């Protein structure tokens, strides 16, 4: 599945926030090239060719290849943080909200696995200023998961000796889905999300919420 084809149900066209259309085509081409070849092995000519444009046309919209990567990374990390905060600030117990956060975060990394691989694994290719900006967004994501776990510990729902370390482990587990997920595999994104939600709840010593809890749905069968 290409970055252009990663279209979860109910969402708009991938990268629809990127305009004009030529800039979006170049960004989609860059995602595909970076995911396939890696950032450093990809040239601006490769990206322009995939987009059906000339190399000169790329520089009308993006000054450098690194600017393209930064745009991809910024949009992806903003979306990741939005997903986690929506779950953290939602209704329900800490266990229900943590399960919802994991289900949603995993589902995004599975549905958008091509994009997510670039967003999550090409961080070191960014320049210092852009890298610092993205690292701050990652810290906010970590803080959001840590907050849910801390609330669960305070409420007596979780048994977690090391909250910070557990939050890192939870995020790492979810992010890694983008590395191995295959659309032809035996599990759907919803099923992987449900599986991982159960695993994480056992990590923190909580019982898995019932199917009627927040974020539950028909796609969460085991």
Tab-separated table of C-alpha atoms in Angstrom:
chain	number	residue	atom	x	y	z
A	1	UNK	CA	0.000	0.000	0.000
A	2	UNK	CA	1.397	3.389	-0.974
A	3	UNK	CA	1.158	6.556	1.088
A	4	UNK	CA	-1.452	7.853	-1.351
A	5	UNK	CA	-3.594	4.755	-0.793
A	6	UNK	CA	-3.487	4.845	3.007
A	7	UNK	CA	-7.062	5.974	3.513
A	8	UNK	CA	-8.673	4.882	6.793
A	9	UNK	CA	-12.438	4.773	6.716
A	10	UNK	CA	-14.144	8.038	7.531
A	11	UNK	CA	-11.077	10.253	7.045
A	12	UNK	CA	-10.283	12.722	4.319
A	13	UNK	CA	-7.762	12.192	1.557
A	14	UNK	CA	-4.331	11.515	3.097
A	15	UNK	CA	-2.283	14.701	3.422
A	16	UNK	CA	-5.339	16.721	2.384
A	17	UNK	CA	-4.067	19.561	4.577
A	18	UNK	CA	-1.122	20.037	2.198
A	19	UNK	CA	-1.843	22.482	-0.623
A	20	UNK	CA	-1.638	23.152	-3.503
A	21	UNK	CA	-2.125	19.772	-5.174
A	22	UNK	CA	1.411	19.774	-6.603
A	23	UNK	CA	2.870	20.167	-3.105
A	24	UNK	CA	0.724	17.285	-1.861
A	25	UNK	CA	1.831	15.032	-4.738
A	26	UNK	CA	5.465	15.773	-3.966
A	27	UNK	CA	4.964	15.070	-0.274
A	28	UNK	CA	3.231	11.734	-0.987
A	29	UNK	CA	6.050	10.812	-3.366
A	30	UNK	CA	8.614	11.718	-0.712
A	31	UNK	CA	6.892	9.525	1.888
A	32	UNK	CA	6.957	6.562	-0.483
A	33	UNK	CA	10.589	7.129	-1.468
A	34	UNK	CA	11.811	7.652	2.102
A	35	UNK	CA	9.942	4.542	3.294
A	36	UNK	CA	11.321	2.430	0.460
A	37	UNK	CA	14.891	3.675	0.206
A	38	UNK	CA	15.540	5.693	3.348
A	39	UNK	CA	15.996	9.455	3.550
A	40	UNK	CA	19.704	9.578	2.759
A	41	UNK	CA	19.474	7.255	-0.261
A	42	UNK	CA	16.608	9.263	-1.785
A	43	UNK	CA	17.345	12.185	-4.119
A	44	UNK	CA	15.141	15.103	-5.027
A	45	UNK	CA	15.123	13.713	-8.563
A	46	UNK	CA	13.679	10.445	-7.204
A	47	UNK	CA	10.900	12.346	-5.460
A	48	UNK	CA	10.054	14.552	-8.422
A	49	UNK	CA	10.032	11.544	-10.751
A	50	UNK	CA	7.577	9.665	-8.547
A	51	UNK	CA	5.330	12.724	-8.532
A	52	UNK	CA	5.515	12.993	-12.336
A	53	UNK	CA	7.210	16.369	-12.120
A	54	UNK	CA	10.568	17.872	-12.980
A	55	UNK	CA	13.245	18.317	-10.276
A	56	UNK	CA	12.972	22.071	-10.750
A	57	UNK	CA	9.265	21.933	-9.896
A	58	UNK	CA	10.055	20.483	-6.472
A	59	UNK	CA	11.956	23.597	-5.414
A	60	UNK	CA	8.926	25.764	-6.097
A	61	UNK	CA	7.221	24.143	-3.106
A	62	UNK	CA	10.085	22.890	-0.914
A	63	UNK	CA	13.476	24.555	-0.599
A	64	UNK	CA	15.259	21.333	0.379
A	65	UNK	CA	14.712	17.604	0.807
A	66	UNK	CA	15.022	18.156	4.556
A	67	UNK	CA	12.150	20.644	4.459
A	68	UNK	CA	9.997	17.935	2.908
A	69	UNK	CA	10.934	15.494	5.669
A	70	UNK	CA	10.189	18.116	8.312
A	71	UNK	CA	6.732	18.764	6.843
A	72	UNK	CA	5.971	15.034	6.834
A	73	UNK	CA	7.286	14.593	10.364
A	74	UNK	CA	5.460	17.628	11.761
A	75	UNK	CA	2.088	16.590	10.360
A	76	UNK	CA	2.563	13.005	11.534
A	77	UNK	CA	3.635	13.924	15.059
A	78	UNK	CA	0.827	16.467	15.407
A	79	UNK	CA	-1.648	13.715	14.463
A	80	UNK	CA	-0.069	11.245	16.893
A	81	UNK	CA	-0.306	13.752	19.746
A	82	UNK	CA	-3.902	14.586	18.819
A	83	UNK	CA	-4.852	10.878	18.979
A	84	UNK	CA	-3.266	10.387	22.400
A	85	UNK	CA	-4.690	13.564	23.909
A	86	UNK	CA	-8.204	12.771	22.678
A	87	UNK	CA	-8.068	9.452	24.525
A	88	UNK	CA	-6.398	10.881	27.642
A	89	UNK	CA	-8.976	13.657	27.951
A	90	UNK	CA	-11.941	11.411	27.162
A	91	UNK	CA	-14.433	9.826	29.565
A	92	UNK	CA	-13.924	6.678	31.577
A	93	UNK	CA	-11.461	5.182	34.011
A	94	UNK	CA	-7.726	5.335	33.528
A	95	UNK	CA	-7.816	1.740	32.246
A	96	UNK	CA	-10.480	2.580	29.681
A	97	UNK	CA	-8.637	5.694	28.539
A	98	UNK	CA	-5.292	3.895	28.304
A	99	UNK	CA	-6.896	1.113	26.269
A	100	UNK	CA	-8.528	3.712	24.005
A	101	UNK	CA	-5.214	5.532	23.549
A	102	UNK	CA	-3.399	2.319	22.610
A	103	UNK	CA	-6.153	1.117	20.259
A	104	UNK	CA	-6.262	4.445	18.421
A	105	UNK	CA	-2.489	4.930	18.318
A	106	UNK	CA	-1.851	1.397	17.055
A	107	UNK	CA	-4.642	1.643	14.496
A	108	UNK	CA	-3.093	4.811	13.042
A	109	UNK	CA	0.353	3.215	12.847
A	110	UNK	CA	-1.117	0.169	11.088
A	111	UNK	CA	-3.416	2.019	8.699
A	112	UNK	CA	-0.712	4.551	7.824
A	113	UNK	CA	2.270	2.207	8.209
A	114	UNK	CA	4.188	3.618	5.211
A	115	UNK	CA	3.818	7.164	6.481
A	116	UNK	CA	4.410	6.198	10.109
A	117	UNK	CA	7.725	4.483	9.303
A	118	UNK	CA	9.035	7.747	7.907
A	119	UNK	CA	7.544	9.853	10.707
A	120	UNK	CA	8.916	7.650	13.483
A	121	UNK	CA	12.215	6.373	12.115
A	122	UNK	CA	13.777	9.240	10.142
A	123	UNK	CA	14.047	11.683	13.031
A	124	UNK	CA	17.852	11.783	12.981
A	125	UNK	CA	17.860	13.024	9.377
A	126	UNK	CA	16.296	16.342	10.422
A	127	UNK	CA	18.418	19.428	10.969
A	128	UNK	CA	19.009	20.540	14.588
A	129	UNK	CA	16.219	23.132	14.720
A	130	UNK	CA	13.613	20.889	13.127
A	131	UNK	CA	14.728	17.899	15.161
A	132	UNK	CA	14.337	19.864	18.407
A	133	UNK	CA	10.808	20.834	17.369
A	134	UNK	CA	9.822	17.211	16.702
A	135	UNK	CA	11.524	15.945	19.868
A	136	UNK	CA	9.346	18.360	21.855
A	137	UNK	CA	6.209	16.893	20.263
A	138	UNK	CA	7.431	13.404	21.154
A	139	UNK	CA	7.951	14.535	24.745
A	140	UNK	CA	4.373	15.762	24.836
A	141	UNK	CA	3.139	12.386	23.566
A	142	UNK	CA	5.189	10.652	26.258
A	143	UNK	CA	3.799	13.013	28.904
A	144	UNK	CA	0.240	12.285	27.778
A	145	UNK	CA	0.633	8.520	28.168
A	146	UNK	CA	2.516	9.011	31.428
A	147	UNK	CA	-0.365	11.118	32.748
A	148	UNK	CA	-2.910	8.360	32.101
A	149	UNK	CA	-0.713	5.809	33.841
A	150	UNK	CA	-0.093	8.122	36.801
A	151	UNK	CA	-3.827	8.686	37.165
A	152	UNK	CA	-4.367	4.929	37.113
A	153	UNK	CA	-1.758	4.409	39.805
A	154	UNK	CA	-3.284	7.165	41.966
A	155	UNK	CA	-6.747	5.653	41.559
A	156	UNK	CA	-5.468	2.210	42.502
A	157	UNK	CA	-6.260	0.787	39.044
A	158	UNK	CA	-2.646	0.140	38.034
A	159	UNK	CA	0.361	-1.403	39.708
A	160	UNK	CA	3.326	0.311	38.034
A	161	UNK	CA	6.639	0.731	39.909
A	162	UNK	CA	8.229	2.762	37.092
A	163	UNK	CA	5.692	5.055	35.423
A	164	UNK	CA	8.156	6.847	33.117
A	165	UNK	CA	9.753	3.638	31.900
A	166	UNK	CA	6.364	2.028	31.342
A	167	UNK	CA	5.130	4.999	29.295
A	168	UNK	CA	8.181	4.700	27.031
A	169	UNK	CA	7.583	0.949	26.677
A	170	UNK	CA	3.922	1.491	25.743
A	171	UNK	CA	4.757	4.046	23.060
A	172	UNK	CA	7.595	1.920	21.673
A	173	UNK	CA	5.305	-1.095	21.416
A	174	UNK	CA	2.688	0.897	19.508
A	175	UNK	CA	5.131	2.663	17.183
A	176	UNK	CA	6.821	-0.585	16.173
A	177	UNK	CA	3.578	-1.698	14.495
A	178	UNK	CA	4.441	0.558	11.551
A	179	UNK	CA	7.635	-1.416	10.984
A	180	UNK	CA	6.044	-4.844	10.562
A	181	UNK	CA	2.358	-4.339	9.700
A	182	UNK	CA	1.275	-5.945	6.425
A	183	UNK	CA	-2.137	-5.313	4.882
A	184	UNK	CA	-2.132	-8.926	3.685
A	185	UNK	CA	-1.518	-10.219	7.206
A	186	UNK	CA	-4.087	-12.080	9.280
A	187	UNK	CA	-5.034	-9.149	11.527
A	188	UNK	CA	-6.736	-5.888	10.612
A	189	UNK	CA	-5.591	-2.560	12.135
A	190	UNK	CA	-8.575	-2.707	14.510
A	191	UNK	CA	-7.671	-6.226	15.604
A	192	UNK	CA	-4.039	-5.303	16.212
A	193	UNK	CA	-5.191	-2.280	18.203
A	194	UNK	CA	-7.442	-4.445	20.364
A	195	UNK	CA	-4.688	-7.005	20.903
A	196	UNK	CA	-2.175	-4.354	21.950
A	197	UNK	CA	-4.678	-2.632	24.247
A	198	UNK	CA	-5.066	-5.901	26.125
A	199	UNK	CA	-1.303	-6.416	26.303
A	200	UNK	CA	-0.720	-2.921	27.672
A	201	UNK	CA	-3.421	-3.271	30.309
A	202	UNK	CA	-1.747	-6.437	31.516
A	203	UNK	CA	1.576	-4.559	31.570
A	204	UNK	CA	0.140	-2.050	34.031
A	205	UNK	CA	-1.657	-4.679	36.090
A	206	UNK	CA	-5.189	-3.710	35.068
A	207	UNK	CA	-8.099	-5.741	33.816
A	208	UNK	CA	-9.144	-5.134	30.224
A	209	UNK	CA	-12.278	-2.938	29.973
A	210	UNK	CA	-15.458	-4.542	28.708
A	211	UNK	CA	-16.486	-4.154	25.070
A	212	UNK	CA	-18.871	-1.384	26.116
A	213	UNK	CA	-16.029	0.895	27.247
A	214	UNK	CA	-14.840	4.021	25.392
A	215	UNK	CA	-13.387	3.312	21.962
A	216	UNK	CA	-14.796	-0.230	21.835
A	217	UNK	CA	-16.308	-1.474	18.640
A	218	UNK	CA	-17.022	-4.463	16.426
A	219	UNK	CA	-13.502	-4.388	15.005
A	220	UNK	CA	-11.916	-5.207	18.351
A	221	UNK	CA	-12.419	-8.963	18.322
A	222	UNK	CA	-9.414	-11.053	19.274
